[in-house]
C-alpha cells in the first residue's frame, strides 16, 4: 500500500443490493487455484483462469452441480438449514465484522454475506420462493451470483465474531464454509488454500518442506539453541514408542517469528525430559481443508492420527496453531474419532489427567505448559523479557473455537513483568480477527487484509499509546505470519511473538550458561525501535 491513509465509508446498500456486482479490483481478491494443485488433490474442473476474467470456464452444468450440492448439504447439516431459515434481520451482527468495519462494504455485514446464499436457498428450496421468487426474498442463481459468492466468501475469515452477537446463534462462518465448499464443486477455489493442501499431500506440510529439509531445520534450531543456552537438546523424529507425538504448524520450522516459538518448545521439552517425537509425515498441524471443504479437512486431519498409530505413541501434544485446534475441537470426534487406540493424555511431569481431551487424545501446548507452571515445575526468570511490554491477541480459533482464554494469559503473566490487556470488547470471545485467517493471508489481497485487520490494529495502537506496548503475542501461525505486516502498516514499532518464545526466554535451564541474548539473538535489555502509524479517517 502506498497511500498514507485509508478512507472508510460505511453505509447501507444504495438501492437494490441484488443488482450490485462485485468489482474485482486489484488488492481486494485472491488469485484462483492453479490447475496443477486441483489435479493433485483430485478436485473438479482444473483449468487456468482468474477472477477478473469474464469467462470463468465453468462446467456446462455448473448450476445443477451447485444446486444439487446445496440440496445434499441441507440434508446433511441441520445447522445449515437452521441458519438459512431463522435470521430475523435484527442487525445485531451488522457492525461486528472486521471486514465491514475496515471496508465499509455493506455486503461484508454478516447478515448480508449470509443473505447471498439465503436468497438462493429461498428461491430453490422453499415453497414461497419457488412460487413468488424475488417477492419472497429469492433470486436466480446466475454466474454473477457465483462471482459474488467467490468475492465475499473469500472476504470472510470464518472467525465467528459475528456469531457471538447473534441472539439466535447463527454462525456466518459455517455459511461461508458451505459457500466455499459449493464453489469447490465447480472448480472455483483460491491458490493460497489449494497449494498448501496439495503440498501437505506431497511432503507432509503446507510449506512443501521435504523430510530432509525438515530434519535439517530442526537440527539447525538445536545448534542455535546451544549457542544461546550452552545446552544441546535432542530433536527426535519418527521415534517409535515415544510417549508423545508433537505436532505443530510447519511455519514454526522456517517462518519468522514462528521459529523462536520452536526454540521455546525445544528448551521446554529438554528441561522437563519429555519423551516425545516429531514426525516428517505429520509435520503440519494446520489444516487448510477447514477453508475449502469438510472432505479435505478430514483427509488432512487423518494424517496426524495415522502417524500416532504408526509410531505407537500414547497421546498427541499440539503446538501454537489456530485452525488446527478448531478442527480438533469442533470436528475431530465425528470426523476421524474417537481415537480409541490412544490413551487419555496425562502429563508425565505433574500427573495431571487432561479429561477434556479424552476423546481427541490431543492437548494444547498452552494447557500443558500452564499446568507445569501451576505445579511449580519450571524455574522462570521473567526479567529476561523486560525489554518487552506485552499484550495478547486471542487468536480466533483457540479463543472462540475452543475457549482457550486463560492458559496463554497465565503463562504470559508468569514469564514477563509487563502485561497489558487490550480493550475488553476486542479480546477473549469478542476478539478481533487478524484479517488474514482462513487462507486469505496472501499478497494479492493485501489492501483487504489491511482493512480487515484494522480493528485489531486499532486496539493494539490503544495499548501502545497508553502503556508503551511493543510486543503483540499470540498462539496462531497465521497470526504470526500476517500480523507483522498489519502492524507495520497501522502500528509500526510493535513486534509479534509466540507465547512459547517468551516462555523459552524466561526458562532457567539446568546447566545453562549465562544468558546474554533472548531467543532472537538480541541483547536482553535492548529496546526495539518505535514510531507512529498512519491516521485513519471514518467518512
Ligand atoms: S465469521 Fe468473521 S469474517 Fe465472517 S462474517 Fe462473521 S465476523 Fe465477518
Ligand atoms: S444477529 Fe443473527 S438474527 Fe440478527 S441479523 Fe445477524 S444473523 Fe440475523
Coordinates of C-alpha atoms and ligand atoms in Angstrom, one line a residue:
X1 CA 0.0 0.0 0.0
X2 CA 1.5 3.3 -1.0
X3 CA -1.4 5.6 0.3
X4 CA -0.7 7.0 3.8
X5 CA -4.3 6.6 5.0
X6 CA -7.4 4.7 4.2
X7 CA -10.8 6.3 3.8
X8 CA -13.5 4.1 5.2
X9 CA -17.1 4.8 4.1
X10 CA -19.6 2.8 5.9
X11 CA -23.3 2.7 4.9
X12 CA -26.3 0.8 3.8
X13 CA -26.5 -0.7 0.3
X14 CA -27.5 2.0 -2.1
X15 CA -30.6 0.8 -3.9
X16 CA -31.3 -2.9 -4.6
X17 CA -28.4 -4.9 -3.2
X18 CA -29.1 -7.8 -5.6
X19 CA -28.3 -5.5 -8.5
X20 CA -24.7 -4.6 -7.5
X21 CA -22.0 -6.8 -8.8
X22 CA -18.5 -7.3 -7.3
X23 CA -15.7 -5.4 -8.8
X24 CA -12.5 -7.4 -8.9
X25 CA -10.2 -4.5 -8.1
X26 CA -6.5 -5.3 -7.5
X27 CA -5.7 -5.7 -3.8
X28 CA -9.2 -6.9 -2.8
X29 CA -9.4 -10.5 -4.0
X30 CA -7.3 -13.7 -4.1
X31 CA -6.0 -15.4 -7.2
X32 CA -7.6 -18.6 -8.4
X33 CA -6.2 -22.1 -7.8
X34 CA -3.6 -23.3 -10.2
X35 CA -4.8 -26.3 -12.3
X36 CA -1.9 -28.5 -11.1
X37 CA -3.0 -28.2 -7.5
X38 CA -6.6 -29.2 -8.2
X39 CA -5.3 -32.1 -10.2
X40 CA -3.0 -33.2 -7.4
X41 CA -5.9 -33.1 -4.9
X42 CA -8.4 -34.7 -7.3
X43 CA -10.7 -31.7 -7.3
X44 CA -13.0 -30.9 -10.2
X45 CA -12.6 -28.6 -13.2
X46 CA -8.8 -27.9 -13.2
X47 CA -8.0 -25.1 -15.6
X48 CA -6.2 -21.8 -15.9
X49 CA -8.5 -18.8 -15.1
X50 CA -8.6 -15.6 -12.9
X51 CA -11.4 -13.9 -11.1
X52 CA -11.2 -10.8 -13.3
X53 CA -11.7 -12.9 -16.4
X54 CA -15.2 -12.6 -18.0
X55 CA -15.3 -16.3 -18.7
X56 CA -14.6 -18.5 -15.6
X57 CA -14.7 -21.6 -17.7
X58 CA -17.3 -23.3 -15.6
X59 CA -18.6 -26.7 -16.4
X60 CA -21.7 -26.6 -18.7
X61 CA -23.9 -28.0 -15.9
X62 CA -22.4 -25.8 -13.2
X63 CA -25.8 -24.6 -12.0
X64 CA -27.1 -28.1 -11.5
X65 CA -23.9 -29.1 -9.7
X66 CA -24.3 -26.2 -7.2
X67 CA -28.0 -26.7 -6.6
X68 CA -27.5 -30.5 -6.1
X69 CA -24.6 -29.8 -3.8
X70 CA -26.7 -27.3 -1.8
X71 CA -29.6 -29.7 -1.5
X72 CA -27.3 -32.5 -0.3
X73 CA -25.8 -30.3 2.3
X74 CA -29.1 -29.0 3.5
X75 CA -29.9 -32.7 4.3
X76 CA -26.6 -33.4 5.9
X77 CA -26.1 -30.3 8.1
X78 CA -29.2 -29.4 10.2
X79 CA -27.3 -26.3 11.3
X80 CA -27.2 -25.1 7.6
X81 CA -31.0 -25.4 7.2
X82 CA -31.5 -23.7 10.5
X83 CA -29.2 -20.8 9.6
X84 CA -30.9 -20.4 6.3
X85 CA -34.4 -20.2 8.0
X86 CA -34.1 -18.3 11.3
X87 CA -32.4 -15.0 10.7
X88 CA -34.8 -12.2 11.7
X89 CA -32.6 -9.4 10.2
X90 CA -32.3 -7.7 13.6
X91 CA -28.9 -6.3 12.6
X92 CA -27.1 -7.1 15.8
X93 CA -24.3 -8.7 13.8
X94 CA -24.1 -5.9 11.1
X95 CA -21.3 -3.9 12.5
X96 CA -19.4 -6.7 14.2
X97 CA -17.4 -7.9 11.2
X98 CA -13.9 -6.5 10.9
X99 CA -14.2 -6.6 7.1
X100 CA -17.3 -4.4 7.3
X101 CA -15.6 -2.1 9.8
X102 CA -12.5 -1.8 7.6
X103 CA -14.0 -1.7 4.2
X104 CA -17.5 -0.2 4.7
X105 CA -18.8 -2.5 2.1
X106 CA -22.4 -3.4 3.1
X107 CA -22.0 -6.9 1.7
X108 CA -19.4 -7.5 4.4
X109 CA -22.1 -7.2 7.0
X110 CA -22.5 -10.8 8.2
X111 CA -26.3 -10.6 7.7
X112 CA -25.9 -9.6 4.1
X113 CA -23.0 -12.0 3.5
X114 CA -25.3 -14.8 4.6
X115 CA -28.1 -13.4 2.5
X116 CA -26.0 -14.0 -0.6
X117 CA -26.7 -17.7 0.0
X118 CA -30.0 -17.4 1.7
X119 CA -31.6 -15.7 -1.3
X120 CA -30.7 -18.8 -3.4
X121 CA -32.0 -21.1 -0.7
X122 CA -35.3 -19.3 -0.7
X123 CA -35.7 -19.4 -4.5
X124 CA -34.9 -23.1 -4.9
X125 CA -35.6 -24.8 -1.6
X126 CA -38.7 -23.1 -0.1
X127 CA -42.3 -23.3 -1.4
X128 CA -42.8 -19.5 -1.2
X129 CA -39.6 -18.8 -3.0
X130 CA -40.4 -21.3 -5.8
X131 CA -43.8 -19.6 -6.2
X132 CA -43.1 -16.0 -5.7
X133 CA -39.4 -15.6 -6.5
X134 CA -38.0 -12.2 -5.6
X135 CA -41.2 -11.3 -3.8
X136 CA -40.3 -14.0 -1.2
X137 CA -36.7 -12.9 -1.0
X138 CA -35.4 -15.3 -3.6
X139 CA -33.2 -14.8 -6.6
X140 CA -32.0 -16.7 -9.6
X141 CA -28.7 -18.4 -9.4
X142 CA -26.6 -16.8 -12.2
X143 CA -22.9 -16.6 -12.9
X144 CA -22.9 -13.1 -11.3
X145 CA -24.2 -14.6 -8.1
X146 CA -21.5 -17.2 -8.2
X147 CA -18.9 -14.5 -8.7
X148 CA -20.4 -12.5 -5.8
X149 CA -20.1 -15.7 -3.6
X150 CA -16.5 -16.0 -4.5
X151 CA -15.7 -12.4 -3.8
X152 CA -17.5 -12.2 -0.4
X153 CA -16.9 -15.7 0.9
X154 CA -13.2 -15.0 0.5
X155 CA -13.6 -11.8 2.4
X156 CA -14.8 -13.7 5.4
X157 CA -12.1 -15.2 7.7
X158 CA -14.6 -17.7 9.2
X159 CA -13.7 -16.1 12.5
X160 CA -17.1 -16.4 14.2
X161 CA -17.1 -13.0 15.8
X162 CA -20.5 -12.2 14.4
X163 CA -22.0 -15.3 15.9
X164 CA -21.1 -14.1 19.4
X165 CA -23.6 -11.2 19.0
X166 CA -26.4 -13.0 17.1
X167 CA -29.3 -13.7 19.5
X168 CA -30.1 -16.9 17.5
X169 CA -26.5 -18.1 17.4
X170 CA -26.3 -18.0 13.6
X171 CA -22.7 -18.8 12.7
X172 CA -21.9 -17.0 9.5
X173 CA -18.6 -18.7 9.4
X174 CA -20.4 -22.0 8.8
X175 CA -22.3 -20.4 6.0
X176 CA -19.1 -19.2 4.4
X177 CA -17.6 -22.7 4.8
X178 CA -20.6 -24.2 2.9
X179 CA -20.4 -21.4 0.3
X180 CA -16.7 -22.2 -0.4
X181 CA -17.5 -25.9 -0.4
X182 CA -20.1 -25.4 -3.1
X183 CA -17.7 -23.2 -5.2
X184 CA -15.2 -26.0 -4.9
X185 CA -17.6 -28.4 -6.7
X186 CA -17.3 -26.3 -9.9
X187 CA -13.5 -25.6 -9.6
X188 CA -13.8 -22.1 -8.1
X189 CA -11.1 -22.0 -5.4
X190 CA -8.1 -19.9 -4.4
X191 CA -4.5 -20.9 -4.8
X192 CA -3.4 -19.8 -1.3
X193 CA -5.6 -22.7 0.0
X194 CA -5.2 -25.4 -2.6
X195 CA -1.4 -25.1 -2.9
X196 CA -0.7 -25.6 0.8
X197 CA -3.2 -28.5 0.9
X198 CA -1.5 -30.1 -2.1
X199 CA 1.9 -29.6 -0.5
X200 CA 0.6 -31.3 2.6
X201 CA -0.1 -34.4 0.5
X202 CA 3.2 -34.3 -1.3
X203 CA 5.6 -33.6 1.5
X204 CA 3.6 -33.7 4.8
X205 CA 3.3 -30.0 5.4
X206 CA 1.8 -26.8 3.9
X207 CA 5.1 -25.2 3.1
X208 CA 6.3 -28.1 0.9
X209 CA 9.3 -28.8 3.1
X210 CA 10.7 -32.2 2.3
X211 CA 11.7 -34.7 5.0
X212 CA 15.4 -33.9 4.8
X213 CA 14.8 -30.2 4.9
X214 CA 12.5 -30.7 7.9
X215 CA 15.3 -32.7 9.7
X216 CA 17.9 -30.0 8.8
X217 CA 15.8 -27.3 10.1
X218 CA 15.3 -29.0 13.5
X219 CA 19.0 -29.7 13.8
X220 CA 19.8 -26.1 12.9
X221 CA 17.4 -25.0 15.6
X222 CA 19.2 -27.3 18.1
X223 CA 22.6 -25.7 17.0
X224 CA 21.2 -22.2 17.6
X225 CA 19.7 -23.0 20.9
X226 CA 23.1 -24.4 22.0
X227 CA 24.8 -21.1 21.1
X228 CA 22.2 -19.2 23.2
X229 CA 21.9 -21.5 26.2
X230 CA 25.1 -23.7 26.1
X231 CA 22.8 -26.8 26.2
X232 CA 22.5 -29.4 23.4
X233 CA 18.9 -30.5 23.0
X234 CA 17.7 -33.7 21.3
X235 CA 15.3 -33.4 18.4
X236 CA 13.8 -36.8 18.0
X237 CA 12.0 -37.5 14.6
X238 CA 9.7 -40.5 14.0
X239 CA 10.9 -42.2 17.2
X240 CA 8.7 -45.3 17.6
X241 CA 7.4 -46.0 21.0
X242 CA 7.8 -42.4 22.2
X243 CA 5.2 -41.4 24.7
X244 CA 4.0 -38.3 22.9
X245 CA 3.7 -37.2 19.2
X246 CA 4.3 -33.4 19.0
X247 CA 2.6 -31.7 16.0
X248 CA 2.9 -28.0 15.2
X249 CA 2.4 -25.8 12.2
X250 CA 5.2 -26.1 9.6
X251 CA 5.8 -22.3 9.7
X252 CA 7.4 -23.0 13.1
X253 CA 10.3 -24.7 11.4
X254 CA 11.1 -21.9 8.9
X255 CA 9.0 -18.8 9.4
X256 CA 9.8 -15.7 11.5
X257 CA 8.8 -15.1 14.3
X258 CA 7.4 -18.6 14.5
X259 CA 10.9 -20.1 14.6
X260 CA 11.6 -18.5 18.0
X261 CA 8.5 -20.3 19.3
X262 CA 10.1 -23.5 18.1
X263 CA 13.2 -22.7 20.1
X264 CA 10.9 -22.2 23.1
X265 CA 9.3 -25.6 22.7
X266 CA 12.7 -27.3 22.3
X267 CA 14.0 -25.6 25.5
X268 CA 10.9 -26.7 27.4
X269 CA 10.9 -30.3 26.3
X270 CA 14.5 -30.7 27.1
X271 CA 14.2 -29.1 30.5
X272 CA 11.3 -31.4 31.6
X273 CA 12.9 -34.5 29.9
X274 CA 9.8 -35.2 27.8
X275 CA 9.7 -38.5 25.9
X276 CA 8.3 -37.2 22.6
X277 CA 8.9 -37.2 18.9
X278 CA 8.4 -35.0 15.8
X279 CA 7.2 -36.6 12.6
X280 CA 8.0 -35.7 9.0
X281 CA 4.8 -37.3 7.8
X282 CA 2.7 -35.3 10.3
X283 CA 4.9 -32.2 10.1
X284 CA 1.9 -30.0 9.8
X285 CA -0.6 -29.1 12.4
X286 CA -2.5 -26.6 10.3
X287 CA -5.4 -27.8 8.2
X288 CA -6.3 -25.8 5.1
X289 CA -9.1 -28.3 4.5
X290 CA -11.1 -26.2 7.0
X291 CA -11.1 -23.4 4.5
X292 CA -12.2 -25.4 1.5
X293 CA -14.4 -28.5 2.3
X294 CA -15.3 -30.9 5.1
X295 CA -13.9 -33.7 3.0
X296 CA -10.5 -32.1 2.6
X297 CA -10.4 -31.2 6.3
X298 CA -11.0 -34.9 7.2
X299 CA -8.3 -36.1 4.8
X300 CA -5.7 -33.7 6.2
X301 CA -6.6 -34.4 9.9
X302 CA -6.4 -38.1 9.5
X303 CA -2.6 -37.9 8.8
X304 CA -1.9 -36.9 12.4
X305 CA -3.8 -39.8 13.8
X306 CA -2.4 -42.3 11.3
X307 CA 1.1 -41.3 12.3
X308 CA 0.2 -41.5 16.0
X309 CA -0.9 -45.1 15.4
X310 CA 2.2 -46.0 13.3
X311 CA 4.6 -44.6 15.9
X312 CA 2.7 -46.2 18.8
X313 CA 2.6 -43.1 20.9
X314 CA 0.2 -42.7 23.9
X315 CA -1.1 -39.2 23.1
X316 CA -0.6 -36.1 21.0
X317 CA 0.6 -32.7 22.0
X318 CA -0.2 -29.8 19.7
X319 CA 1.8 -26.5 19.2
X320 CA 0.7 -22.9 18.8
X321 CA -1.8 -23.1 15.9
X322 CA -5.2 -21.6 15.2
X323 CA -7.3 -23.7 12.9
X324 CA -5.7 -27.0 13.9
X325 CA -7.5 -26.5 17.2
X326 CA -10.8 -25.5 15.6
X327 CA -10.7 -28.7 13.6
X328 CA -9.7 -30.8 16.6
X329 CA -12.2 -29.3 19.0
X330 CA -15.2 -29.0 16.7
X331 CA -14.9 -31.8 14.2
X332 CA -12.4 -34.5 15.2
X333 CA -14.9 -36.6 17.2
X334 CA -17.3 -37.1 14.4
X335 CA -14.8 -36.8 11.6
X336 CA -12.0 -39.3 12.4
X337 CA -12.6 -40.0 16.0
X338 CA -12.9 -41.2 18.6
X339 CA -9.1 -42.0 18.7
X340 CA -9.6 -45.1 20.9
X341 CA -6.2 -46.6 20.1
X342 CA -4.6 -43.7 22.1
X343 CA -4.6 -43.1 25.9
X344 CA -6.2 -40.2 27.8
X345 CA -3.4 -37.7 28.0
X346 CA -1.6 -37.5 31.3
X347 CA 1.2 -35.1 31.9
X348 CA 4.3 -37.2 32.7
X349 CA 5.6 -34.3 34.9
X350 CA 2.7 -33.3 37.0
X351 CA 0.4 -36.3 36.7
X352 CA -2.5 -34.1 35.6
X353 CA -5.0 -36.0 33.5
X354 CA -6.5 -33.9 30.7
X355 CA -10.0 -35.3 30.9
X356 CA -11.4 -32.8 28.3
X357 CA -9.1 -34.5 25.8
X358 CA -10.3 -38.0 26.5
X359 CA -11.8 -38.3 23.0
X360 CA -9.3 -36.5 20.8
X361 CA -6.3 -37.5 22.9
X362 CA -4.7 -34.2 22.0
X363 CA -3.6 -31.5 24.3
X364 CA -2.8 -27.9 23.5
X365 CA 0.8 -26.7 24.4
X366 CA -0.7 -23.8 26.3
X367 CA -2.7 -26.1 28.6
X368 CA 0.3 -28.3 29.0
X369 CA 2.7 -25.5 30.0
X370 CA 0.2 -23.7 32.2
X371 CA -0.2 -26.9 34.2
X372 CA 3.6 -27.2 34.6
X373 CA 3.8 -23.6 35.9
X374 CA 0.8 -24.1 38.1
X375 CA 2.5 -27.1 39.7
X376 CA 5.8 -25.2 40.2
X377 CA 7.7 -27.5 37.8
X378 CA 9.5 -24.7 35.9
X379 CA 12.1 -22.2 37.1
X380 CA 11.3 -18.9 35.4
X381 CA 13.1 -15.5 35.3
X382 CA 10.6 -13.1 33.8
X383 CA 13.1 -10.3 33.9
X384 CA 14.7 -11.8 30.8
X385 CA 11.6 -10.4 28.9
X386 CA 11.9 -6.9 30.4
X387 CA 12.6 -5.4 27.0
X388 CA 9.0 -6.2 26.1
X389 CA 5.8 -4.5 27.1
X390 CA 3.4 -7.3 26.2
X391 CA -0.2 -7.6 25.1
X392 CA -2.1 -10.7 24.0
X393 CA -4.1 -11.3 20.8
X394 CA -6.7 -14.0 21.3
X395 CA -6.4 -15.9 18.0
X396 CA -10.0 -16.5 16.8
X397 CA -9.9 -20.3 16.6
X398 CA -8.4 -21.2 20.0
X399 CA -10.4 -18.4 21.7
X400 CA -13.9 -18.7 20.1
X401 CA -13.4 -22.2 18.6
X402 CA -12.3 -23.9 21.8
X403 CA -12.5 -21.4 24.7
X404 CA -8.7 -21.3 25.3
X405 CA -8.7 -17.9 27.1
X406 CA -6.9 -18.2 30.5
X407 CA -4.0 -20.6 29.9
X408 CA -2.0 -18.3 27.5
X409 CA -2.5 -15.3 29.8
X410 CA -1.5 -17.4 32.8
X411 CA 1.8 -18.3 31.1
X412 CA 2.4 -14.7 30.0
X413 CA 1.9 -13.3 33.5
X414 CA 4.5 -15.8 34.8
X415 CA 7.1 -15.1 32.1
X416 CA 7.1 -11.4 31.8
X417 CA 6.8 -8.4 34.1
X418 CA 4.8 -6.0 31.9
X419 CA 1.5 -7.3 30.5
X420 CA -1.4 -5.1 29.4
X421 CA -4.8 -6.2 28.0
X422 CA -6.4 -4.5 25.0
X423 CA -9.9 -3.1 25.5
X424 CA -12.4 -5.7 26.8
X425 CA -14.6 -5.6 23.6
X426 CA -11.6 -6.6 21.4
X427 CA -10.3 -9.6 23.3
X428 CA -11.4 -13.0 24.6
X429 CA -14.7 -14.2 23.0
X430 CA -15.0 -10.8 21.3
X431 CA -11.5 -10.8 19.9
X432 CA -11.0 -9.1 16.5
X433 CA -9.5 -11.3 13.8
X434 CA -6.1 -10.6 12.3
X435 CA -8.0 -10.1 9.0
X436 CA -5.9 -12.8 7.1
X437 CA -7.2 -16.1 8.5
X438 CA -9.0 -18.9 6.7
X439 CA -6.4 -18.9 3.8
X440 CA -6.6 -15.2 3.0
X441 CA -3.0 -14.4 4.1
X442 CA -1.6 -13.9 0.7
X443 CA -0.1 -10.9 -1.1
X444 CA -2.6 -10.1 -3.9
X445 CA -5.4 -9.1 -1.5
X446 CA -3.2 -7.0 0.8
X447 CA -5.5 -4.0 0.8
X448 CA -8.4 -6.0 2.0
X449 CA -6.2 -7.7 4.6
X450 CA -5.1 -4.3 6.0
X451 CA -8.7 -3.1 6.0
X452 CA -9.9 -6.3 7.7
X453 CA -7.1 -6.2 10.3
X454 CA -7.7 -2.5 11.1
X455 CA -9.9 -3.1 14.2
X456 CA -7.3 -5.4 15.7
X457 CA -4.5 -3.0 14.9
X458 CA -6.5 -0.1 16.4
X459 CA -6.8 -1.9 19.7
X460 CA -3.0 -2.6 19.6
X461 CA -2.5 1.1 19.0
X462 CA -4.5 1.9 22.1
X463 CA -2.3 -0.1 24.4
X464 CA 0.8 1.1 22.6
X465 CA -0.2 4.7 23.3
X466 CA -1.4 4.0 26.8
X467 CA 1.2 1.6 28.2
X468 CA 4.0 1.7 25.6
X469 CA 3.3 -1.9 24.5
X470 CA 5.9 -3.1 22.0
X471 CA 5.0 -6.8 21.6
X472 CA 1.8 -8.5 20.5
X473 CA 1.8 -12.2 21.5
X474 CA -0.4 -14.8 20.0
X475 CA -0.8 -18.6 19.6
X476 CA -1.5 -19.0 15.9
X477 CA 0.8 -19.5 13.0
X478 CA -1.3 -17.4 10.6
X479 CA -1.3 -14.6 13.1
X480 CA 2.5 -14.8 13.4
X481 CA 2.7 -14.7 9.6
X482 CA 0.3 -11.9 8.9
X483 CA 0.2 -9.6 12.0
X484 CA 3.7 -8.2 11.4
X485 CA 2.6 -6.8 8.0
X486 CA -0.6 -5.4 9.6
X487 CA 1.3 -3.8 12.5
X488 CA 4.0 -2.4 10.2
X489 CA 1.2 -0.6 8.4
X490 CA -1.1 0.6 11.2
X491 CA 1.1 0.5 14.4
X492 CA 4.8 0.4 13.5
X493 CA 7.1 -0.3 16.4
X494 CA 5.0 -3.3 17.8
X495 CA 6.5 -6.7 17.1
X496 CA 4.9 -10.1 17.1
X497 CA 5.8 -13.2 19.1
X498 CA 4.5 -16.6 20.2
X499 CA 3.8 -17.2 23.8
X500 CA 6.4 -20.0 24.0
X501 CA 9.1 -17.7 22.7
X502 CA 8.7 -15.7 25.9
X503 CA 8.5 -18.9 27.9
X504 CA 11.8 -20.0 26.3
X505 CA 13.4 -16.7 27.2
X506 CA 12.3 -16.9 30.8
X507 CA 13.0 -20.6 31.3
X508 CA 16.1 -21.2 33.5
X509 CA 17.5 -24.4 32.3
X510 CA 19.6 -26.7 34.4
X511 CA 23.3 -26.3 33.5
X512 CA 22.8 -23.3 31.2
X513 CA 25.4 -20.7 30.5
X514 CA 24.8 -17.1 31.4
X515 CA 22.1 -15.8 29.0
X516 CA 23.1 -12.6 27.3
X517 CA 20.6 -12.7 24.5
X518 CA 17.0 -13.7 24.1
X519 CA 15.9 -16.5 21.6
X520 CA 16.1 -13.9 18.8
X521 CA 19.8 -13.4 19.5
X522 CA 19.1 -9.9 20.7
X523 CA 20.6 -8.4 23.8
X524 CA 18.2 -9.0 26.7
X525 CA 17.7 -5.3 27.5
X526 CA 17.8 -3.6 24.1
X527 CA 14.6 -1.5 23.3
X528 CA 13.1 -2.1 19.8
X529 CA 12.5 0.9 17.5
X530 CA 9.3 2.8 17.8
X531 CA 7.2 5.1 15.5
X532 CA 3.6 6.1 14.8
X533 CA 1.3 4.6 12.2
X534 CA -1.0 6.2 9.7
X535 CA -4.1 8.2 10.6
X536 CA -7.5 6.6 9.9
X537 CA -10.5 8.6 8.7
X538 CA -14.1 7.5 9.0
X539 CA -16.1 9.3 6.4
Ligands
LIG1 S1 -17.2 -15.0 10.5 FE1 -15.9 -13.2 10.9 S2 -15.3 -12.6 8.9 FE2 -17.0 -13.9 8.6 S3 -18.8 -12.5 8.6 FE3 -18.6 -13.2 10.7 S4 -17.3 -11.6 11.7 FE4 -17.1 -11.4 9.4
LIG2 S1 -27.7 -11.0 14.5 FE1 -28.4 -13.1 13.8 S2 -30.6 -12.8 13.5 FE2 -29.7 -10.7 13.7 S3 -29.3 -10.1 11.5 FE3 -27.5 -11.1 12.3 S4 -27.6 -13.2 11.7 FE4 -29.7 -12.4 11.6

